[in-house]
PDB file of C-alpha atoms and ligand atoms in Angstrom:
ATOM      1  CA  MET V  14       0.000   0.000   0.000  1.00 32.00           C
ATOM      2  CA  LYS V  15       1.335   3.369  -0.978  1.00 34.00           C
ATOM      3  CA  VAL V  16       2.000   5.465   2.080  1.00 33.00           C
ATOM      4  CA  PHE V  17       2.757   9.126   2.040  1.00 34.00           C
ATOM      5  CA  VAL V  18       2.756  12.079   4.343  1.00 31.00           C
ATOM      6  CA  ALA V  19       1.942  15.371   2.746  1.00 33.00           C
ATOM      7  CA  ILE V  20       1.419  18.852   4.055  1.00 30.00           C
ATOM      8  CA  VAL V  21      -1.666  20.195   2.402  1.00 34.00           C
ATOM      9  CA  PHE V  22      -2.579  23.803   2.978  1.00 35.00           C
ATOM     10  CA  LEU V  23      -4.438  24.478  -0.230  1.00 36.00           C
ATOM     11  CA  GLN V  24      -6.418  22.359  -2.591  1.00 41.00           C
ATOM     12  CA  VAL V  25      -6.961  22.872  -6.285  1.00 41.00           C
ATOM     13  CA  CYS V  26     -10.536  24.033  -5.923  1.00 43.00           C
ATOM     14  CA  GLN V  27      -9.573  26.411  -3.156  1.00 46.00           C
ATOM     15  CA  LEU V  28      -7.050  28.025  -5.486  1.00 47.00           C
ATOM     16  CA  ALA V  29      -9.625  28.127  -8.264  1.00 50.00           C
ATOM     17  CA  LEU V  30     -12.391  29.685  -6.156  1.00 60.00           C
ATOM     18  CA  GLY V  31     -10.308  31.585  -3.634  1.00 80.00           C
ATOM     19  CA  ILE V  32     -12.202  29.987  -0.757  1.00 93.00           C
ATOM     20  CA  GLU V  33     -10.219  29.380   2.417  1.00 97.00           C
ATOM     21  CA  MET V  34     -10.092  25.856   3.835  1.00 97.00           C
ATOM     22  CA  PRO V  35      -8.774  24.421   7.091  1.00 98.00           C
ATOM     23  CA  PRO V  36      -5.236  23.035   6.863  1.00 98.00           C
ATOM     24  CA  TYR V  37      -4.635  19.307   7.255  1.00 98.00           C
ATOM     25  CA  ASN V  38      -2.043  16.604   6.692  1.00 98.00           C
ATOM     26  CA  VAL V  39      -2.697  13.403   4.790  1.00 98.00           C
ATOM     27  CA  THR V  40      -1.141  10.538   6.739  1.00 97.00           C
ATOM     28  CA  ASN V  41      -2.284   7.559   4.660  1.00 97.00           C
ATOM     29  CA  SER V  42      -4.223   6.878   1.515  1.00 97.00           C
ATOM     30  CA  THR V  43      -5.959   3.898  -0.079  1.00 97.00           C
ATOM     31  CA  ASP V  44      -8.110   3.496  -3.205  1.00 97.00           C
ATOM     32  CA  THR V  45     -11.259   4.392  -1.298  1.00 97.00           C
ATOM     33  CA  TYR V  46     -10.295   6.574   1.647  1.00 98.00           C
ATOM     34  CA  GLU V  47      -7.712   8.960   3.033  1.00 98.00           C
ATOM     35  CA  GLU V  48      -6.466   9.306   6.578  1.00 98.00           C
ATOM     36  CA  ARG V  49      -5.995  12.940   7.674  1.00 98.00           C
ATOM     37  CA  VAL V  50      -5.045  15.008  10.681  1.00 98.00           C
ATOM     38  CA  TYR V  51      -6.699  18.394  11.108  1.00 98.00           C
ATOM     39  CA  PRO V  52      -4.948  20.581  13.689  1.00 98.00           C
ATOM     40  CA  ALA V  53      -7.029  22.170  16.468  1.00 98.00           C
ATOM     41  CA  ARG V  54      -8.941  25.154  15.108  1.00 98.00           C
ATOM     42  CA  LYS V  55     -12.065  27.215  15.825  1.00 98.00           C
ATOM     43  CA  TRP V  56     -15.289  26.561  13.947  1.00 98.00           C
ATOM     44  CA  VAL V  57     -18.662  28.302  14.291  1.00 98.00           C
ATOM     45  CA  SER V  58     -21.390  25.760  14.978  1.00 98.00           C
ATOM     46  CA  THR V  59     -25.065  25.230  15.664  1.00 98.00           C
ATOM     47  CA  PHE V  60     -27.078  22.179  16.774  1.00 98.00           C
ATOM     48  CA  GLN V  61     -30.531  20.919  15.821  1.00 98.00           C
ATOM     49  CA  ALA V  62     -32.272  17.755  17.031  1.00 96.00           C
ATOM     50  CA  GLY V  63     -34.052  15.653  14.424  1.00 94.00           C
ATOM     51  CA  SER V  64     -33.536  17.959  11.430  1.00 95.00           C
ATOM     52  CA  ASP V  65     -30.896  20.140   9.810  1.00 96.00           C
ATOM     53  CA  SER V  66     -33.294  22.547   8.123  1.00 95.00           C
ATOM     54  CA  ASP V  67     -32.440  25.705  10.110  1.00 96.00           C
ATOM     55  CA  LEU V  68     -28.722  25.225  10.530  1.00 98.00           C
ATOM     56  CA  PHE V  69     -27.242  26.697   7.361  1.00 97.00           C
ATOM     57  CA  ASN V  70     -29.158  29.981   7.633  1.00 97.00           C
ATOM     58  CA  LYS V  71     -28.117  30.482  11.258  1.00 98.00           C
ATOM     59  CA  LEU V  72     -24.451  30.069  10.367  1.00 98.00           C
ATOM     60  CA  PHE V  73     -24.829  32.159   7.232  1.00 97.00           C
ATOM     61  CA  ASN V  74     -26.372  34.978   9.286  1.00 98.00           C
ATOM     62  CA  TYR V  75     -23.363  34.841  11.628  1.00 98.00           C
ATOM     63  CA  ILE V  76     -20.900  35.392   8.772  1.00 98.00           C
ATOM     64  CA  ASP V  77     -23.259  37.985   7.289  1.00 98.00           C
ATOM     65  CA  GLY V  78     -22.967  40.187  10.397  1.00 98.00           C
ATOM     66  CA  GLN V  79     -25.006  38.612  13.235  1.00 98.00           C
ATOM     67  CA  ASN V  80     -22.030  38.874  15.599  1.00 98.00           C
ATOM     68  CA  ASP V  81     -20.956  41.292  18.320  1.00 98.00           C
ATOM     69  CA  ALA V  82     -18.550  43.077  15.971  1.00 98.00           C
ATOM     70  CA  GLY V  83     -21.250  43.466  13.318  1.00 98.00           C
ATOM     71  CA  ILE V  84     -18.775  42.392  10.661  1.00 98.00           C
ATOM     72  CA  LYS V  85     -18.944  40.123   7.652  1.00 97.00           C
ATOM     73  CA  VAL V  86     -16.767  37.025   7.878  1.00 97.00           C
ATOM     74  CA  ASP V  87     -15.600  35.282   4.691  1.00 97.00           C
ATOM     75  CA  MET V  88     -17.334  32.053   3.721  1.00 96.00           C
ATOM     76  CA  THR V  89     -15.034  29.040   3.932  1.00 97.00           C
ATOM     77  CA  ALA V  90     -15.204  25.403   2.835  1.00 97.00           C
ATOM     78  CA  PRO V  91     -16.020  22.729   3.651  1.00 97.00           C
ATOM     79  CA  VAL V  92     -19.240  22.883   5.668  1.00 98.00           C
ATOM     80  CA  THR V  93     -19.174  19.973   8.108  1.00 98.00           C
ATOM     81  CA  THR V  94     -22.281  18.456   9.694  1.00 98.00           C
ATOM     82  CA  LEU V  95     -21.843  16.005  12.528  1.00 98.00           C
ATOM     83  CA  PHE V  96     -24.578  13.350  12.177  1.00 98.00           C
ATOM     84  CA  VAL V  97     -25.513  11.686  15.460  1.00 97.00           C
ATOM     85  CA  PRO V  98     -27.808   8.879  14.300  1.00 95.00           C
ATOM     86  CA  CYS V  99     -30.324   7.341  16.639  1.00 91.00           C
ATOM     87  CA  GLN V 100     -29.998   3.623  17.276  1.00 83.00           C
ATOM     88  CA  GLY V 101     -33.598   2.910  18.337  1.00 81.00           C
ATOM     89  CA  LEU V 102     -37.080   3.284  16.901  1.00 80.00           C
ATOM     90  CA  ARG V 103     -39.084   6.521  16.936  1.00 82.00           C
ATOM     91  CA  CYS V 104     -36.125   8.822  17.292  1.00 87.00           C
ATOM     92  CA  ALA V 105     -34.169  10.832  14.781  1.00 92.00           C
ATOM     93  CA  THR V 106     -30.692  11.882  13.788  1.00 96.00           C
ATOM     94  CA  ASN V 107     -29.242  14.992  15.452  1.00 97.00           C
ATOM     95  CA  PHE V 108     -27.101  17.445  13.532  1.00 98.00           C
ATOM     96  CA  THR V 109     -24.362  19.959  14.343  1.00 98.00           C
ATOM     97  CA  MET V 110     -23.381  22.076  11.357  1.00 98.00           C
ATOM     98  CA  SER V 111     -20.147  24.081  11.337  1.00 98.00           C
ATOM     99  CA  PHE V 112     -18.282  26.610   9.225  1.00 98.00           C
ATOM    100  CA  TYR V 113     -14.512  26.883   9.535  1.00 98.00           C
ATOM    101  CA  VAL V 114     -13.474  30.247  11.026  1.00 98.00           C
ATOM    102  CA  PRO V 115     -11.059  31.925   8.570  1.00 98.00           C
ATOM    103  CA  ALA V 116      -7.448  32.372   9.687  1.00 97.00           C
ATOM    104  CA  ALA V 117      -7.956  36.146   9.981  1.00 97.00           C
ATOM    105  CA  HIS V 118     -10.448  35.541  12.834  1.00 98.00           C
ATOM    106  CA  GLN V 119      -9.050  32.353  14.422  1.00 98.00           C
ATOM    107  CA  ASP V 120      -7.444  34.174  17.379  1.00 98.00           C
ATOM    108  CA  ASN V 121     -10.466  36.268  18.193  1.00 98.00           C
ATOM    109  CA  PRO V 122     -13.659  35.291  16.350  1.00 98.00           C
ATOM    110  CA  PRO V 123     -16.568  37.694  16.826  1.00 98.00           C
ATOM    111  CA  THR V 124     -19.184  36.313  19.245  1.00 98.00           C
ATOM    112  CA  PRO V 125     -22.438  35.135  17.649  1.00 98.00           C
ATOM    113  CA  THR V 126     -25.466  37.209  18.685  1.00 98.00           C
ATOM    114  CA  ASN V 127     -27.864  34.288  18.066  1.00 98.00           C
ATOM    115  CA  PRO V 128     -27.727  32.171  21.263  1.00 98.00           C
ATOM    116  CA  ASP V 129     -28.110  28.987  19.144  1.00 98.00           C
ATOM    117  CA  VAL V 130     -24.785  29.685  17.447  1.00 98.00           C
ATOM    118  CA  TYR V 131     -21.472  29.175  19.236  1.00 98.00           C
ATOM    119  CA  ILE V 132     -17.746  29.170  18.627  1.00 98.00           C
ATOM    120  CA  GLU V 133     -16.464  25.577  18.793  1.00 98.00           C
ATOM    121  CA  ASP V 134     -12.881  24.910  19.882  1.00 98.00           C
ATOM    122  CA  ARG V 135     -12.477  21.796  17.768  1.00 98.00           C
ATOM    123  CA  PRO V 136      -9.519  19.731  19.012  1.00 98.00           C
ATOM    124  CA  GLU V 137      -7.057  18.063  16.652  1.00 98.00           C
ATOM    125  CA  LEU V 138      -9.115  15.683  14.564  1.00 98.00           C
ATOM    126  CA  HIS V 139      -7.802  12.430  13.127  1.00 98.00           C
ATOM    127  CA  VAL V 140     -10.264  11.308  10.445  1.00 98.00           C
ATOM    128  CA  PHE V 141     -10.822   8.676   7.791  1.00 98.00           C
ATOM    129  CA  SER V 142     -12.366  10.384   4.776  1.00 98.00           C
ATOM    130  CA  ARG V 143     -14.243   8.925   1.815  1.00 98.00           C
ATOM    131  CA  ARG V 144     -14.985  11.248  -1.119  1.00 98.00           C
ATOM    132  CA  PHE V 145     -17.970  11.112  -3.476  1.00 98.00           C
ATOM    133  CA  HIS V 146     -19.561  13.403  -6.025  1.00 97.00           C
ATOM    134  CA  GLY V 147     -22.867  14.944  -7.058  1.00 96.00           C
ATOM    135  CA  PHE V 148     -25.670  16.554  -5.040  1.00 96.00           C
ATOM    136  CA  ALA V 149     -25.614  14.667  -1.738  1.00 96.00           C
ATOM    137  CA  SER V 150     -28.814  13.724   0.093  1.00 96.00           C
ATOM    138  CA  HIS V 151     -28.876  12.460   3.674  1.00 96.00           C
ATOM    139  CA  ASN V 152     -29.220   8.943   2.226  1.00 96.00           C
ATOM    140  CA  ASP V 153     -26.091   9.453   0.109  1.00 98.00           C
ATOM    141  CA  TYR V 154     -24.167  10.431   3.247  1.00 98.00           C
ATOM    142  CA  PHE V 155     -25.500   7.409   5.143  1.00 97.00           C
ATOM    143  CA  ASP V 156     -24.677   5.081   2.209  1.00 98.00           C
ATOM    144  CA  ASN V 157     -21.126   6.410   1.925  1.00 98.00           C
ATOM    145  CA  ALA V 158     -20.631   6.200   5.688  1.00 98.00           C
ATOM    146  CA  ALA V 159     -21.726   2.540   5.532  1.00 98.00           C
ATOM    147  CA  GLN V 160     -19.280   1.878   2.686  1.00 98.00           C
ATOM    148  CA  LEU V 161     -16.443   3.634   4.535  1.00 98.00           C
ATOM    149  CA  HIS V 162     -17.272   1.624   7.671  1.00 98.00           C
ATOM    150  CA  ASP V 163     -17.001  -1.622   5.681  1.00 98.00           C
ATOM    151  CA  ASP V 164     -13.704  -0.560   4.063  1.00 98.00           C
ATOM    152  CA  LEU V 165     -12.186   0.396   7.433  1.00 98.00           C
ATOM    153  CA  VAL V 166     -13.283  -2.855   9.038  1.00 98.00           C
ATOM    154  CA  ALA V 167     -11.902  -4.832   6.069  1.00 98.00           C
ATOM    155  CA  ALA V 168      -8.590  -2.929   6.379  1.00 97.00           C
ATOM    156  CA  GLY V 169      -8.427  -3.823  10.063  1.00 97.00           C
ATOM    157  CA  GLU V 170      -8.482  -0.199  11.247  1.00 97.00           C
ATOM    158  CA  GLU V 171      -9.072  -0.015  14.976  1.00 96.00           C
ATOM    159  CA  GLY V 172     -10.218   2.660  17.395  1.00 97.00           C
ATOM    160  CA  VAL V 173     -12.674   4.252  14.972  1.00 98.00           C
ATOM    161  CA  ASP V 174     -15.806   5.889  16.388  1.00 98.00           C
ATOM    162  CA  TYR V 175     -18.620   4.527  14.226  1.00 97.00           C
ATOM    163  CA  ASP V 176     -21.424   6.031  16.359  1.00 96.00           C
ATOM    164  CA  THR V 177     -21.270   9.398  14.614  1.00 97.00           C
ATOM    165  CA  PHE V 178     -19.865  10.758  11.365  1.00 98.00           C
ATOM    166  CA  TYR V 179     -19.230  14.065   9.645  1.00 98.00           C
ATOM    167  CA  ALA V 180     -21.071  14.822   6.403  1.00 98.00           C
ATOM    168  CA  VAL V 181     -18.833  17.229   4.534  1.00 98.00           C
ATOM    169  CA  GLY V 182     -19.820  19.452   1.604  1.00 97.00           C
ATOM    170  CA  TYR V 183     -17.416  21.590  -0.399  1.00 97.00           C
ATOM    171  CA  ASP V 184     -19.701  23.409  -2.820  1.00 94.00           C
ATOM    172  CA  SER V 185     -22.437  26.010  -2.802  1.00 89.00           C
ATOM    173  CA  PRO V 186     -25.816  24.945  -4.233  1.00 86.00           C
ATOM    174  CA  PHE V 187     -24.945  26.837  -7.425  1.00 88.00           C
ATOM    175  CA  VAL V 188     -22.167  24.433  -8.393  1.00 91.00           C
ATOM    176  CA  ILE V 189     -23.709  21.895 -10.776  1.00 90.00           C
ATOM    177  CA  VAL V 190     -20.795  19.794 -11.989  1.00 92.00           C
ATOM    178  CA  GLY V 191     -17.784  18.410 -10.150  1.00 92.00           C
ATOM    179  CA  ARG V 192     -19.360  18.638  -6.692  1.00 96.00           C
ATOM    180  CA  ASN V 193     -17.218  17.155  -3.916  1.00 97.00           C
ATOM    181  CA  ASN V 194     -18.592  15.586  -0.755  1.00 98.00           C
ATOM    182  CA  GLU V 195     -17.001  13.472   1.958  1.00 98.00           C
ATOM    183  CA  VAL V 196     -17.906  11.412   4.971  1.00 98.00           C
ATOM    184  CA  TRP V 197     -15.492  11.355   7.909  1.00 98.00           C
ATOM    185  CA  PHE V 198     -15.227   8.908  10.779  1.00 98.00           C
ATOM    186  CA  VAL V 199     -13.137  10.119  13.705  1.00 98.00           C
ATOM    187  CA  LYS V 200     -10.324   7.992  15.069  1.00 98.00           C
ATOM    188  CA  LYS V 201     -10.556   7.945  18.862  1.00 93.00           C
TER     189      LYS V 201
HETATM  190  C1  NAG A 321       1.725  18.536   9.185  1.00 61.52           C
HETATM  191  O1  NAG A 321       2.767  17.782   9.735  1.00 61.52           O
HETATM  192  C2  NAG A 321       3.965  18.524   9.923  1.00 61.52           C
HETATM  193  C3  NAG A 321       5.032  17.548  10.388  1.00 61.52           C
HETATM  194  O2  NAG A 321       4.591  16.803  11.495  1.00 61.52           O
HETATM  195  C4  NAG A 321       3.712  19.627  10.938  1.00 61.52           C
HETATM  196  O3  NAG A 321       4.878  20.385  11.140  1.00 61.52           O
HETATM  197  C5  NAG A 321       2.626  20.535  10.389  1.00 61.52           C
HETATM  198  O4  NAG A 321       2.270  21.518  11.344  1.00 61.52           O
HETATM  199  C6  NAG A 321       1.395  19.728  10.067  1.00 61.52           C
HETATM  200  N1  NAG A 321       0.442  20.589   9.377  1.00 61.52           N
HETATM  201  C7  NAG A 321      -0.834  20.612   9.707  1.00 61.52           C
HETATM  202  C8  NAG A 321      -1.683  21.481   8.872  1.00 61.52           C
HETATM  203  O5  NAG A 321      -1.272  19.966  10.633  1.00 61.52           O
HETATM  204  C1  NAG A 322     -30.870  14.325  20.084  1.00 61.52           C
HETATM  205  O1  NAG A 322     -31.043  15.512  20.806  1.00 61.52           O
HETATM  206  C2  NAG A 322     -32.078  15.415  21.768  1.00 61.52           C
HETATM  207  C3  NAG A 322     -32.304  16.806  22.353  1.00 61.52           C
HETATM  208  O2  NAG A 322     -31.091  17.372  22.769  1.00 61.52           O
HETATM  209  C4  NAG A 322     -31.665  14.373  22.822  1.00 61.52           C
HETATM  210  O3  NAG A 322     -32.686  14.235  23.797  1.00 61.52           O
HETATM  211  C5  NAG A 322     -31.445  13.048  22.124  1.00 61.52           C
HETATM  212  O4  NAG A 322     -30.948  12.082  23.051  1.00 61.52           O
HETATM  213  C6  NAG A 322     -30.439  13.201  21.009  1.00 61.52           C
HETATM  214  N1  NAG A 322     -30.361  11.968  20.245  1.00 61.52           N
HETATM  215  C7  NAG A 322     -29.201  11.384  19.968  1.00 61.52           C
HETATM  216  C8  NAG A 322     -29.289  10.174  19.099  1.00 61.52           C
HETATM  217  O5  NAG A 322     -28.138  11.804  20.373  1.00 61.52           O
HETATM  218  C1  NAG A 323      -2.157   2.637   5.571  1.00 61.52           C
HETATM  219  O1  NAG A 323      -3.348   1.937   5.288  1.00 61.52           O
HETATM  220  C2  NAG A 323      -3.138   0.592   4.907  1.00 61.52           C
HETATM  221  C3  NAG A 323      -4.479   0.008   4.497  1.00 61.52           C
HETATM  222  O2  NAG A 323      -5.349   0.032   5.583  1.00 61.52           O
HETATM  223  C4  NAG A 323      -2.485  -0.154   6.062  1.00 61.52           C
HETATM  224  O3  NAG A 323      -2.234  -1.480   5.667  1.00 61.52           O
HETATM  225  C5  NAG A 323      -1.208   0.543   6.457  1.00 61.52           C
HETATM  226  O4  NAG A 323      -0.678  -0.078   7.612  1.00 61.52           O
HETATM  227  C6  NAG A 323      -1.452   1.992   6.739  1.00 61.52           C
HETATM  228  N1  NAG A 323      -0.201   2.658   6.992  1.00 61.52           N
HETATM  229  C7  NAG A 323      -0.049   3.526   7.992  1.00 61.52           C
HETATM  230  C8  NAG A 323       1.288   4.184   8.069  1.00 61.52           C
HETATM  231  O5  NAG A 323      -0.919   3.780   8.802  1.00 61.52           O
END
């Protein structure tokens, strides 16, 4: 298996679109998934139980000026949504959506004025990432998470938290072709 360690600060689409992304290192790579380490950084996040319908607008309003400094904050990519699926009957998945805080505001992000929105001190994250393309529905994220789970089990990866996963989207709704999505499982 080809093993490489790369320092990745910018990706091709980031250069093309000028959208800032969080830095990470790739620590391993297979045909179907990549292993990455994201250093500790601040994200702006909001939680909703059972649905994710209100999350994007709340975060968008934060970067559009709903913060104590009244300033606009640049949009970044990707948007991550932590899915916390329910194991039983008659309960639903919970969602926490997050935008990466741009480097210019990492040290001192403006405080959200909406009490549902908060600055998350995300610790260093070691993830297994599977990429897929097209407009992603919740089912597409669940299907890709299931596939990634099977690949990780088959590869003998241990210490992976399969109870939750990140659904990761890189593109605005206006991008029609070449859309990139990922699912991430966190290594404990
Ligand atoms: C990637 O790894 C190198 C070497 O360990 C480290 O110096 C660097 O800070 C890491 N970069 C990121 C973005 O984590
Ligand atoms: C979802 O959130 C609700 C409300 O906070 C909580 O009661 C429930 O246990 C959560 N479900 C899961 C699967 O975490
Ligand atoms: C990289 O992944 C492959 C496939 O799972 C595994 O066999 C190998 O030990 C991994 N290498 C490292 C350095 O983690």
